[in-house]
mmCIF file of C-alpha atoms in Angstrom:
data_model
loop_
_atom_site.group_PDB
_atom_site.id
_atom_site.type_symbol
_atom_site.label_atom_id
_atom_site.label_comp_id
_atom_site.label_asym_id
_atom_site.label_seq_id
_atom_site.Cartn_x
_atom_site.Cartn_y
_atom_site.Cartn_z
ATOM 1 C CA MET A 1 9.804 -20.535 18.934
ATOM 2 C CA PRO A 2 9.837 -19.322 22.462
ATOM 3 C CA PHE A 3 8.585 -15.767 23.184
ATOM 4 C CA GLU A 4 9.531 -14.228 26.562
ATOM 5 C CA PRO A 5 7.776 -11.114 27.679
ATOM 6 C CA ASP A 6 9.758 -7.980 27.008
ATOM 7 C CA GLN A 7 10.478 -6.673 30.517
ATOM 8 C CA MET A 8 11.676 -3.308 29.306
ATOM 9 C CA ALA A 9 8.524 -2.675 27.211
ATOM 10 C CA ALA A 10 6.167 -4.318 29.631
ATOM 11 C CA ALA A 11 7.360 -2.586 32.845
ATOM 12 C CA PRO A 12 4.649 -0.512 34.511
ATOM 13 C CA PRO A 13 5.047 3.019 33.076
ATOM 14 C CA ARG A 14 5.805 5.922 35.432
ATOM 15 C CA PRO A 15 4.212 9.279 34.440
ATOM 16 C CA ALA A 16 6.903 11.665 33.677
ATOM 17 C CA LEU A 17 4.373 14.536 33.307
ATOM 18 C CA PRO A 18 1.235 15.609 35.087
ATOM 19 C CA ARG A 19 -1.916 13.709 34.091
ATOM 20 C CA ALA A 20 -3.504 16.891 32.565
ATOM 21 C CA VAL A 21 -0.556 17.198 30.224
ATOM 22 C CA LEU A 22 -0.627 13.532 29.342
ATOM 23 C CA ARG A 23 -4.337 13.704 28.630
ATOM 24 C CA ARG A 24 -3.976 16.662 26.373
ATOM 25 C CA GLU A 25 -1.054 14.998 24.558
ATOM 26 C CA LEU A 26 -2.990 11.831 23.893
ATOM 27 C CA LEU A 27 -6.066 13.790 22.579
ATOM 28 C CA LEU A 28 -3.866 15.791 20.327
ATOM 29 C CA VAL A 29 -2.021 12.675 18.905
ATOM 30 C CA LEU A 30 -5.378 10.990 18.333
ATOM 31 C CA ALA A 31 -6.813 14.157 16.687
ATOM 32 C CA LEU A 32 -3.803 14.129 14.224
ATOM 33 C CA SER A 33 -4.159 10.471 13.447
ATOM 34 C CA LEU A 34 -6.651 7.592 14.149
ATOM 35 C CA GLY A 35 -9.027 9.687 16.173
ATOM 36 C CA ALA A 36 -9.611 11.854 13.160
ATOM 37 C CA SER A 37 -9.917 8.742 10.998
ATOM 38 C CA ALA A 38 -12.629 7.443 13.317
ATOM 39 C CA VAL A 39 -14.701 10.648 12.970
ATOM 40 C CA SER A 40 -14.191 10.596 9.310
ATOM 41 C CA SER A 41 -15.189 6.931 9.085
ATOM 42 C CA LEU A 42 -18.350 7.620 11.133
ATOM 43 C CA ILE A 43 -19.382 10.432 8.811
ATOM 44 C CA SER A 44 -18.642 8.263 5.774
ATOM 45 C CA PHE A 45 -20.753 5.280 7.269
ATOM 46 C CA THR A 46 -23.608 7.716 7.907
ATOM 47 C CA GLY A 47 -23.462 8.769 4.262
ATOM 48 C CA SER A 48 -23.446 5.111 3.158
ATOM 49 C CA LEU A 49 -26.592 4.289 5.333
ATOM 50 C CA THR A 50 -28.528 7.249 3.984
ATOM 51 C CA ARG A 51 -27.637 6.592 0.356
ATOM 52 C CA PRO A 52 -30.173 4.775 -1.787
ATOM 53 C CA GLY A 53 -29.493 1.036 -2.102
ATOM 54 C CA GLY A 54 -27.847 -1.421 0.296
ATOM 55 C CA LEU A 55 -24.415 -1.293 1.700
ATOM 56 C CA ARG A 56 -23.156 -4.116 -0.544
ATOM 57 C CA ASP A 57 -24.092 -2.130 -3.534
ATOM 58 C CA GLN A 58 -21.503 0.445 -2.550
ATOM 59 C CA ALA A 59 -17.819 0.220 -2.621
ATOM 60 C CA ALA A 60 -14.982 1.353 -0.297
ATOM 61 C CA THR A 61 -11.645 1.664 -1.975
ATOM 62 C CA LEU A 62 -8.600 1.373 0.180
ATOM 63 C CA ASN A 63 -5.686 2.180 -2.349
ATOM 64 C CA GLY A 64 -6.971 4.217 -5.279
ATOM 65 C CA SER A 65 -5.304 6.250 -7.966
ATOM 66 C CA SER A 66 -4.662 9.913 -7.073
ATOM 67 C CA ALA A 67 -3.874 11.012 -10.684
ATOM 68 C CA PRO A 68 -5.479 8.719 -13.242
ATOM 69 C CA GLY A 69 -3.629 8.452 -16.544
ATOM 70 C CA ARG A 70 -0.523 10.203 -15.037
ATOM 71 C CA PRO A 71 1.502 7.310 -13.474
ATOM 72 C CA TRP A 72 4.531 9.298 -12.350
ATOM 73 C CA LEU A 73 2.412 11.990 -10.728
ATOM 74 C CA ASP A 74 0.285 9.245 -9.179
ATOM 75 C CA LEU A 75 3.440 7.533 -7.754
ATOM 76 C CA ALA A 76 4.439 10.875 -6.173
ATOM 77 C CA TRP A 77 1.085 11.163 -4.492
ATOM 78 C CA GLN A 78 1.113 7.623 -3.284
ATOM 79 C CA LEU A 79 4.543 8.073 -1.670
ATOM 80 C CA PHE A 80 3.520 11.422 -0.248
ATOM 81 C CA GLY A 81 0.379 9.938 1.370
ATOM 82 C CA ILE A 82 2.349 6.920 2.773
ATOM 83 C CA ALA A 83 5.086 9.211 4.214
ATOM 84 C CA THR A 84 2.871 11.836 5.819
ATOM 85 C CA ALA A 85 0.607 9.135 7.325
ATOM 86 C CA LEU A 86 3.723 8.070 9.427
ATOM 87 C CA VAL A 87 4.300 11.567 10.838
ATOM 88 C CA PRO A 88 2.227 10.843 13.936
ATOM 89 C CA VAL A 89 4.461 7.789 14.726
ATOM 90 C CA LEU A 90 7.447 10.114 14.610
ATOM 91 C CA LEU A 91 5.600 12.483 16.987
ATOM 92 C CA VAL A 92 4.901 9.608 19.355
ATOM 93 C CA ALA A 93 8.614 8.613 19.219
ATOM 94 C CA HIS A 94 9.533 12.128 20.045
ATOM 95 C CA LEU A 95 7.010 12.403 22.980
ATOM 96 C CA LEU A 96 8.040 9.109 24.450
ATOM 97 C CA THR A 97 11.790 10.258 24.721
ATOM 98 C CA ARG A 98 10.693 12.589 27.518
ATOM 99 C CA GLU A 99 10.147 9.458 29.753
ATOM 100 C CA ARG A 100 13.807 8.426 29.519
ATOM 101 C CA PRO A 101 15.768 11.734 29.310
ATOM 102 C CA GLY A 102 19.345 11.345 28.336
ATOM 103 C CA ALA A 103 18.915 7.561 27.793
ATOM 104 C CA GLY A 104 19.433 7.800 24.057
ATOM 105 C CA GLY A 105 17.879 5.645 21.468
ATOM 106 C CA PRO A 106 14.311 5.851 19.958
ATOM 107 C CA GLY A 107 11.487 6.341 22.359
ATOM 108 C CA LEU A 108 9.445 3.674 20.522
ATOM 109 C CA SER A 109 11.666 0.935 22.053
ATOM 110 C CA GLN A 110 9.576 1.473 25.179
ATOM 111 C CA LEU A 111 6.670 -0.033 23.259
ATOM 112 C CA GLY A 112 8.696 -2.892 21.940
ATOM 113 C CA PHE A 113 8.920 -1.345 18.518
ATOM 114 C CA ASP A 114 12.466 -2.242 17.695
ATOM 115 C CA ALA A 115 14.591 -4.830 15.779
ATOM 116 C CA ARG A 116 15.952 -6.713 18.858
ATOM 117 C CA ARG A 117 13.895 -9.905 18.161
ATOM 118 C CA PRO A 118 13.304 -10.105 14.359
ATOM 119 C CA ARG A 119 12.877 -13.825 14.074
ATOM 120 C CA SER A 120 10.477 -14.222 16.885
ATOM 121 C CA ASP A 121 8.557 -11.093 16.085
ATOM 122 C CA LEU A 122 8.095 -12.181 12.507
ATOM 123 C CA GLY A 123 7.342 -15.787 13.406
ATOM 124 C CA TRP A 124 4.623 -14.960 15.925
ATOM 125 C CA GLY A 125 3.350 -12.265 13.695
ATOM 126 C CA ALA A 126 2.969 -14.803 10.839
ATOM 127 C CA LEU A 127 0.952 -17.159 13.193
ATOM 128 C CA VAL A 128 -1.318 -14.453 14.208
ATOM 129 C CA ALA A 129 -1.860 -13.219 10.698
ATOM 130 C CA ALA A 130 -2.686 -16.724 9.608
ATOM 131 C CA GLY A 131 -5.413 -17.070 12.239
ATOM 132 C CA ILE A 132 -6.875 -13.516 12.019
ATOM 133 C CA GLY A 133 -6.527 -13.135 8.235
ATOM 134 C CA GLY A 134 -8.450 -16.404 7.368
ATOM 135 C CA SER A 135 -11.256 -15.721 9.837
ATOM 136 C CA GLY A 136 -11.414 -12.053 8.874
ATOM 137 C CA LEU A 137 -11.921 -13.014 5.207
ATOM 138 C CA LEU A 138 -14.784 -15.340 6.217
ATOM 139 C CA LEU A 139 -16.373 -12.636 8.349
ATOM 140 C CA TYR A 140 -16.197 -10.187 5.461
ATOM 141 C CA LEU A 141 -17.687 -12.583 2.978
ATOM 142 C CA GLY A 142 -20.510 -13.390 5.414
ATOM 143 C CA ALA A 143 -21.119 -9.746 6.214
ATOM 144 C CA HIS A 144 -21.173 -8.855 2.621
ATOM 145 C CA ALA A 145 -23.637 -11.559 1.683
ATOM 146 C CA ALA A 146 -25.882 -10.401 4.561
ATOM 147 C CA GLY A 147 -25.714 -6.741 3.389
ATOM 148 C CA ALA A 148 -23.813 -5.547 6.382
ATOM 149 C CA SER A 149 -20.597 -4.550 4.543
ATOM 150 C CA LEU A 150 -19.815 -2.465 1.582
ATOM 151 C CA THR A 151 -17.783 -4.067 -1.231
ATOM 152 C CA ILE A 152 -14.216 -3.679 -0.164
ATOM 153 C CA VAL A 153 -11.811 -2.774 -2.953
ATOM 154 C CA PRO A 154 -8.352 -3.109 -1.492
ATOM 155 C CA GLU A 155 -6.812 -1.457 -4.565
ATOM 156 C CA SER A 156 -7.680 0.175 -7.842
ATOM 157 C CA LEU A 157 -4.134 1.350 -8.938
ATOM 158 C CA PRO A 158 -3.129 1.274 -12.495
ATOM 159 C CA ASP A 159 -1.138 -1.694 -13.831
ATOM 160 C CA VAL A 160 2.288 -0.114 -13.699
ATOM 161 C CA TRP A 161 5.556 -1.241 -12.393
ATOM 162 C CA TRP A 162 5.250 0.424 -9.009
ATOM 163 C CA LYS A 163 1.843 -1.023 -8.221
ATOM 164 C CA ILE A 164 2.894 -3.991 -6.094
ATOM 165 C CA PRO A 165 5.687 -2.100 -4.232
ATOM 166 C CA VAL A 166 3.281 0.686 -3.430
ATOM 167 C CA LEU A 167 0.779 -1.829 -2.050
ATOM 168 C CA VAL A 168 3.417 -3.403 0.125
ATOM 169 C CA ALA A 169 4.527 0.049 1.379
ATOM 170 C CA SER A 170 0.880 0.980 2.144
ATOM 171 C CA ALA A 171 0.391 -2.225 4.099
ATOM 172 C CA LEU A 172 3.559 -1.543 6.150
ATOM 173 C CA GLN A 173 2.488 1.979 6.798
ATOM 174 C CA ASN A 174 -1.031 0.943 8.006
ATOM 175 C CA ALA A 175 0.601 -1.624 10.325
ATOM 176 C CA VAL A 176 3.064 0.702 11.946
ATOM 177 C CA LEU A 177 0.648 3.599 12.319
ATOM 178 C CA GLU A 178 -2.116 1.597 13.854
ATOM 179 C CA GLU A 179 -0.254 -0.760 16.144
ATOM 180 C CA VAL A 180 2.094 1.877 17.524
ATOM 181 C CA ILE A 181 -0.697 4.377 18.159
ATOM 182 C CA VAL A 182 -3.853 2.447 18.940
ATOM 183 C CA VAL A 183 -2.070 -0.311 20.949
ATOM 184 C CA GLY A 184 1.361 0.574 22.273
ATOM 185 C CA TYR A 185 1.044 4.350 22.745
ATOM 186 C CA LEU A 186 -2.694 4.511 23.636
ATOM 187 C CA LEU A 187 -2.413 1.679 26.304
ATOM 188 C CA ARG A 188 0.686 3.206 27.764
ATOM 189 C CA ARG A 189 -0.903 6.612 28.220
ATOM 190 C CA LEU A 190 -4.176 5.148 29.463
ATOM 191 C CA ASP A 191 -2.211 3.112 32.029
ATOM 192 C CA GLN A 192 -0.413 6.256 33.114
ATOM 193 C CA LEU A 193 -3.804 8.105 33.513
ATOM 194 C CA GLY A 194 -4.959 5.374 35.812
ATOM 195 C CA TRP A 195 -7.305 3.504 33.517
ATOM 196 C CA SER A 196 -8.111 -0.127 34.312
ATOM 197 C CA PRO A 197 -6.811 -2.800 31.863
ATOM 198 C CA GLY A 198 -10.473 -3.527 30.906
ATOM 199 C CA ARG A 199 -11.325 0.024 30.123
ATOM 200 C CA ALA A 200 -8.209 0.523 28.153
ATOM 201 C CA LEU A 201 -8.850 -2.669 26.197
ATOM 202 C CA LEU A 202 -12.373 -1.428 25.398
ATOM 203 C CA ALA A 203 -11.207 1.942 24.362
ATOM 204 C CA SER A 204 -8.462 0.553 21.995
ATOM 205 C CA SER A 205 -10.705 -2.012 20.358
ATOM 206 C CA LEU A 206 -13.628 0.355 19.904
ATOM 207 C CA LEU A 207 -11.343 2.868 18.383
ATOM 208 C CA ARG A 208 -9.923 0.390 15.948
ATOM 209 C CA GLY A 209 -13.409 -0.773 14.962
ATOM 210 C CA THR A 210 -14.684 2.835 14.529
ATOM 211 C CA TYR A 211 -11.952 3.989 12.177
ATOM 212 C CA HIS A 212 -12.890 0.918 10.024
ATOM 213 C CA LEU A 213 -16.632 1.603 10.121
ATOM 214 C CA TYR A 214 -16.508 3.180 6.575
ATOM 215 C CA GLN A 215 -16.328 -0.518 5.403
ATOM 216 C CA GLY A 216 -19.747 -1.266 7.169
ATOM 217 C CA ILE A 217 -20.835 -3.016 10.269
ATOM 218 C CA GLY A 218 -18.724 -6.110 9.393
ATOM 219 C CA GLY A 219 -15.611 -3.937 9.177
ATOM 220 C CA PHE A 220 -16.359 -2.450 12.572
ATOM 221 C CA ALA A 221 -17.036 -5.697 14.195
ATOM 222 C CA GLY A 222 -14.135 -7.600 12.708
ATOM 223 C CA ASN A 223 -11.603 -5.048 13.550
ATOM 224 C CA ALA A 224 -12.992 -4.534 17.097
ATOM 225 C CA VAL A 225 -12.503 -8.147 17.742
ATOM 226 C CA MET A 226 -8.982 -8.010 16.216
ATOM 227 C CA GLY A 227 -8.357 -5.123 18.538
ATOM 228 C CA VAL A 228 -9.272 -7.195 21.623
ATOM 229 C CA ILE A 229 -6.984 -9.925 20.556
ATOM 230 C CA PHE A 230 -4.089 -7.611 19.746
ATOM 231 C CA VAL A 231 -4.375 -5.764 23.113
ATOM 232 C CA TRP A 232 -4.411 -9.113 24.961
ATOM 233 C CA LEU A 233 -1.259 -10.246 23.006
ATOM 234 C CA TYR A 234 0.443 -6.907 23.693
ATOM 235 C CA ARG A 235 -0.227 -7.138 27.369
ATOM 236 C CA ARG A 236 1.148 -10.728 27.386
ATOM 237 C CA TRP A 237 4.263 -10.029 25.316
ATOM 238 C CA GLY A 238 5.038 -6.384 26.000
ATOM 239 C CA ARG A 239 6.026 -5.914 22.422
ATOM 240 C CA VAL A 240 4.146 -4.192 19.586
ATOM 241 C CA MET A 241 6.485 -5.520 16.993
ATOM 242 C CA PRO A 242 4.804 -8.925 16.416
ATOM 243 C CA LEU A 243 1.477 -7.049 15.982
ATOM 244 C CA VAL A 244 3.017 -4.894 13.370
ATOM 245 C CA ALA A 245 4.316 -7.914 11.580
ATOM 246 C CA ALA A 246 0.861 -9.573 11.756
ATOM 247 C CA HIS A 247 -0.915 -6.552 10.525
ATOM 248 C CA ALA A 248 1.473 -5.959 7.679
ATOM 249 C CA LEU A 249 1.214 -9.493 6.452
ATOM 250 C CA ILE A 250 -2.676 -9.470 6.637
ATOM 251 C CA ASP A 251 -2.794 -6.225 4.563
ATOM 252 C CA ILE A 252 -0.028 -7.394 2.041
ATOM 253 C CA VAL A 253 -2.096 -10.576 1.415
ATOM 254 C CA ALA A 254 -5.335 -8.523 1.078
ATOM 255 C CA PHE A 255 -4.015 -5.859 -1.177
ATOM 256 C CA VAL A 256 -1.736 -8.017 -3.459
ATOM 257 C CA GLY A 257 -4.136 -10.862 -3.412
ATOM 258 C CA TYR A 258 -6.923 -8.689 -4.593
ATOM 259 C CA ALA A 259 -4.716 -7.226 -7.339
ATOM 260 C CA LEU A 260 -3.994 -10.799 -8.569
ATOM 261 C CA LEU A 261 -7.526 -12.395 -8.121
ATOM 262 C CA ALA A 262 -10.163 -9.722 -8.547
ATOM 263 C CA GLY A 263 -12.279 -10.547 -11.677
ATOM 264 C CA ARG A 264 -10.652 -13.973 -11.948
ATOM 265 C CA VAL A 265 -12.435 -15.781 -9.122
ATOM 266 C CA GLY A 266 -16.237 -15.862 -8.486
ATOM 267 C CA TRP A 267 -16.187 -15.798 -4.670
ATOM 268 C CA LEU A 268 -14.365 -12.394 -4.252
ATOM 269 C CA PRO A 269 -16.875 -9.504 -4.407
ATOM 270 C CA THR A 270 -16.042 -6.692 -6.831
ATOM 271 C CA PRO A 271 -17.885 -3.575 -7.723
#
């Protein structure tokens, strides 16, 4: 399963706008998306630390009901949340079109977010997911046992017909949002602003870790390491699509697996 670097996506970007404009643009995109999530996560973690009891005695729910007892309203809220979470990705796509005026096509293709290599993207994504997913589960179980992680509840949705489809859609949304913004877009803009590859890698991985800090120290550390790996792979491949596939597969297994196994196996922590 050969994977040649994507020359179009990996080509050194040329700033189309002054650095001050790109800097403001980057800060605004992050403020509307994962930068705001990082601040929210930091506040949430502070609250968890100052709450009586240990971290593992508290729970962090990833996909919860928005209208308990009202499944159709709940479904509407779930779909609304998934759709609006992807708006920053559309904004990034729009902003990137300025770098190729008149070229046509989506701006996200400059990050390697396209369907030109579906088999190799999915294949490599599955390999990455297998490695990171397994080690991530072990890290979480160890951190939880050590009291460094909250009890993660991947889903607490009602048992209705749309539960699994919504969990899969939520996983896809997480993957697209995070990999497009915190890897592809962030690295492109930092490169254009003159950041060194090492500084850009540190910024991307720390941002990823921070917006997962609401899960506890284990969540921060595990996702920061994942961020380092994903940045390295993106630099090597020049494509964000395999990372989207890997992230989506990890989250689908986590969300659906929890729905099927919670309360049925003794090794999986539950509230």
